[in-house]
Amino acid sequence: MQDDINNQEENEFDNQYSESQETITKVTGMYKEWFLDYASYVILERAVPAIADGFKPVQRRIMQSMKDLDDGRYNKVANLVGHCMQYHPHGDASISDAMVQIGQKELLIDMQGNWGNILTGDRAAAARYIEARLSKFALEVVFNPKTTDWQASYDGRRKEPIHLPVKFPMLLAQGGEGIAVGLSTKILPHNFNELIDTSIKILKGRSFSIYPDFLTGGVVDVTNYNDGARGGKVRVRAKISQLDKKTLVINEIPFGTTTTSLIDSILKANDKGKIKIKRIEDNTARNVEILIHLSSGISPDKTIDALYAFTNCGMSLSPLCCVIQDHKPVFVGVSDILKISTNNTLNLLKSELEIQLGELQEKWHFASLERIFIENRIYRDIEEEKTWEGVISAIDKGLKPHITHLKRDVTEEDIVRLTEIKIKRISKFDIDKAKQLIESLEDEIAVVRNHLDNLIEFAIDYFKRLKEKYGKDKPRLTEIRTFDDIEATKVVMRNEKLYVNRAEGFVGTSLKKDEFVADCADIDDVIVFRKDGTMMVSKVAQKTFVGKDIIHIAIFKKGDKRTTYNMMYRDGRSGPSYMKRFNVTSVTRDRAYNLTAGNKGSTVWYLSANPNGEAETVAVELKPLAGLKKVKWDVDFSDLMIKGRSSKGNLITKYSVKKIEFKTAGTSTLKPRKIWFDDSVQRLNVEGRGELLGEFTAEDQLLVATQSGKIKTITPALTTHFDNDMVVLEKWVPNKPISAIYYEGEKERYFVKRFVVDQPNKEELFISDHPKTKLQIVVTDYRPKVEIIFSKRSLDAMQLSLEDFIAVKGIKALGNQLTDNKVKLVNRLEPLPHTPVEEVEVLEDTVEDGENDQTTLF
């Protein structure tokens, strides 16, 4: 019995196995088909916007749902989300989140309630608490059922638009990003008015350029925007200003960040020692206000650069314009998107005009038929007819003598409409009013035809109307500026201490029992010279072996052409001695460079590092030797030229050296450094960009004056940040007078004053702090001359020599009254001739760049 059961089970298994073998599908083929279907669905139906209307499917369905429920009043977002689920085959969360994102762009949705905050990153309230309706702009440019192509919704119960007939470059106005399978898209938002202006340029056939604009404001560098295509990059920065010497304020944040994420990045950089702040205060409400309080002795300028280098105050964005076109993902640039959108708007306007023309022609046609039907009493011809066919035939026969002027043939449908005219309308028919109606329709038809004949001009006027109607409160929020490159090693906060064990050859931050070298940061490099004449550059670490017998160690500055090394060495164990001067500008990390002639047993007699090319004098003493007449003499390094580090150098002596001693310090052998001011980035530089300010030595300073009436002298540090209202920036000449004309708010009169800056490095106010006081002009000519133009036309313009008008007084002096008449403009004229006193040339030179340079002698 048991055997029978077992045999039966085996037979059943064999049958099932044979059946399963017939239906086996290879997994590889299944995966290939399913994955491609899934990828196509995600790309086309979820993540990537369509170029035709600028919407992703969920956004398009949201807009259509809001249109379905639109009655001019606000709807609960929860209600809108529920209605949208009739179109969208996904959960309510994705719809709600997408609607909030559309609303926060402040273009298509009028919002009521807590919709979150793009500045702080706060989320919107629950969908049941907030309300929305379509904006007037959306109602005007997004919808038109007559020009919309429809398709069945996912369940076939409703019709949804394939694309909305958007008559505006919506995709570029809102921006968009998404991650699909195998590709992503990131389209940056652009300014509303600039898009309209550029669309008009496209219609006129002019060249154009278009750049991003963000609701968060900030500053953007679009040098490498690359039209928003693949491979492009934009740099965005927060707007940081100096409130006072110990406080920085952030008023605008970069796109893609929030005040929360920005503050977190600042605190993280502070914890890592990249920057040093005392505390941070977030006062953001409607507008961004983040106060950064600095510790004493911390440079605000350097901290600003460090914030850009090490926090989210400075970020890079990589745009990638991927859109759906003809049911395929394509990569294009923003210029192409704007051209396609503008042409699409042109075609939609043409379609609307053609539909409008057809409707007007139909109205004119039936109005003409109605007039013929009633005016010629054709309705009486059907009184004797007993069949419907007879009625139609009678009316058709009665119309024929009167319809030669019509634009198309009369159809049976037209005749049926005539039979539907009520007796009351026939009895009250007014021929004059009928004529006026037909004439007005003819006028409207002529206007529409004129628009079609001049379609480009019509589209341009359409865009201009949009700008005038909706663009008044949409100025550019993000300032376009070229950024300077910030070297992280120059602005990092040096919160570590570097130590060295010269004998054993170790350097690092953990050798706290050994010799202290300098303050450093973990991104710094350290340069080491050894007794055998080898040099090495390594990254700062806790403990690194660099070789024994270290004679010089310092923080290495890449590209430093001013630090000059003076060196004397013996070639080999008993060879001659040489001397050389060289710079070290670039090296490969952890590679040993031989600075001697390369023979074994070479040794360094003397080495000094000079931050500004100083050339000292040293005493050379030889070992006593029979026949030597001179065993000691002085050597001046200024007699040597600065060459490459691999040069052999000049011969000192062929005999054995007993010792070399430092004797006297020397002056710089380098010329005073030329400094330029680049207005595009508002920074000083030594690369020749912008306006040349002059040649600067260690004692020279810059004179800075602002429109707010503040003046000061500063050391020309390359890290200096300048105020936006700066009106004077030049090399300061201590005895050179400064002249100013200003309106004194308290006395309500104009004054002239001349003064000199007698307190260098101190910022002073040279006009009163009255709220109505206003600076008219400030000039730094020795003998300035100005032209004063009055607001009253009856008063002639006056030319004035300020030197003759007032003598040089103190900076706090009120000055001499100029006039009590209202001044319209003060123009600077060619100054009177002046012969400056010749100044004694100063040879020493150094220009601060935010670092403390030190010279080490051995």
PDB file of C-alpha atoms in Angstrom, residues 527 529 535 556 559-566 580-587 595 610-613 642-646 670:
ATOM      1  CA  ILE A 527      59.176  72.390   3.968  1.00  0.00           C
ATOM      2  CA  PHE A 529      66.006  71.383   4.696  1.00  0.00           C
ATOM      3  CA  MET A 535      64.952  69.424   0.748  1.00  0.00           C
ATOM      4  CA  PHE A 556      55.470  75.970   2.753  1.00  0.00           C
ATOM      5  CA  GLY A 559      53.934  79.620  -5.725  1.00  0.00           C
ATOM      6  CA  ASP A 560      55.798  81.943  -3.342  1.00  0.00           C
ATOM      7  CA  LYS A 561      58.200  83.913  -5.530  1.00  0.00           C
ATOM      8  CA  ARG A 562      59.296  86.345  -2.815  1.00  0.00           C
ATOM      9  CA  THR A 563      60.716  84.021  -0.178  1.00  0.00           C
ATOM     10  CA  THR A 564      64.383  83.662  -1.079  1.00  0.00           C
ATOM     11  CA  TYR A 565      66.789  81.103   0.363  1.00  0.00           C
ATOM     12  CA  ASN A 566      70.474  82.089   0.770  1.00  0.00           C
ATOM     13  CA  LYS A 580      73.561  80.318  -4.185  1.00  0.00           C
ATOM     14  CA  ARG A 581      70.241  82.122  -3.901  1.00  0.00           C
ATOM     15  CA  PHE A 582      66.988  80.492  -5.029  1.00  0.00           C
ATOM     16  CA  ASN A 583      63.198  80.297  -4.622  1.00  0.00           C
ATOM     17  CA  VAL A 584      61.030  77.219  -4.077  1.00  0.00           C
ATOM     18  CA  THR A 585      57.705  77.725  -5.871  1.00  0.00           C
ATOM     19  CA  SER A 586      56.456  74.217  -6.646  1.00  0.00           C
ATOM     20  CA  VAL A 587      57.505  70.698  -5.699  1.00  0.00           C
ATOM     21  CA  LEU A 595      70.197  71.365  -3.535  1.00  0.00           C
ATOM     22  CA  ASN A 610      64.138  85.608   3.660  1.00  0.00           C
ATOM     23  CA  PRO A 611      60.442  86.478   3.109  1.00  0.00           C
ATOM     24  CA  ASN A 612      61.173  89.522   0.914  1.00  0.00           C
ATOM     25  CA  GLY A 613      64.442  88.611  -0.766  1.00  0.00           C
ATOM     26  CA  ILE A 642      68.485  84.659  -7.645  1.00  0.00           C
ATOM     27  CA  LYS A 643      68.443  81.507  -9.773  1.00  0.00           C
ATOM     28  CA  GLY A 644      66.749  78.122  -9.806  1.00  0.00           C
ATOM     29  CA  ARG A 645      67.118  75.734  -6.887  1.00  0.00           C
ATOM     30  CA  SER A 646      68.996  73.216  -9.066  1.00  0.00           C
ATOM     31  CA  LEU A 670      63.285  92.767  -4.751  1.00  0.00           C
TER      32      LEU A 670
END
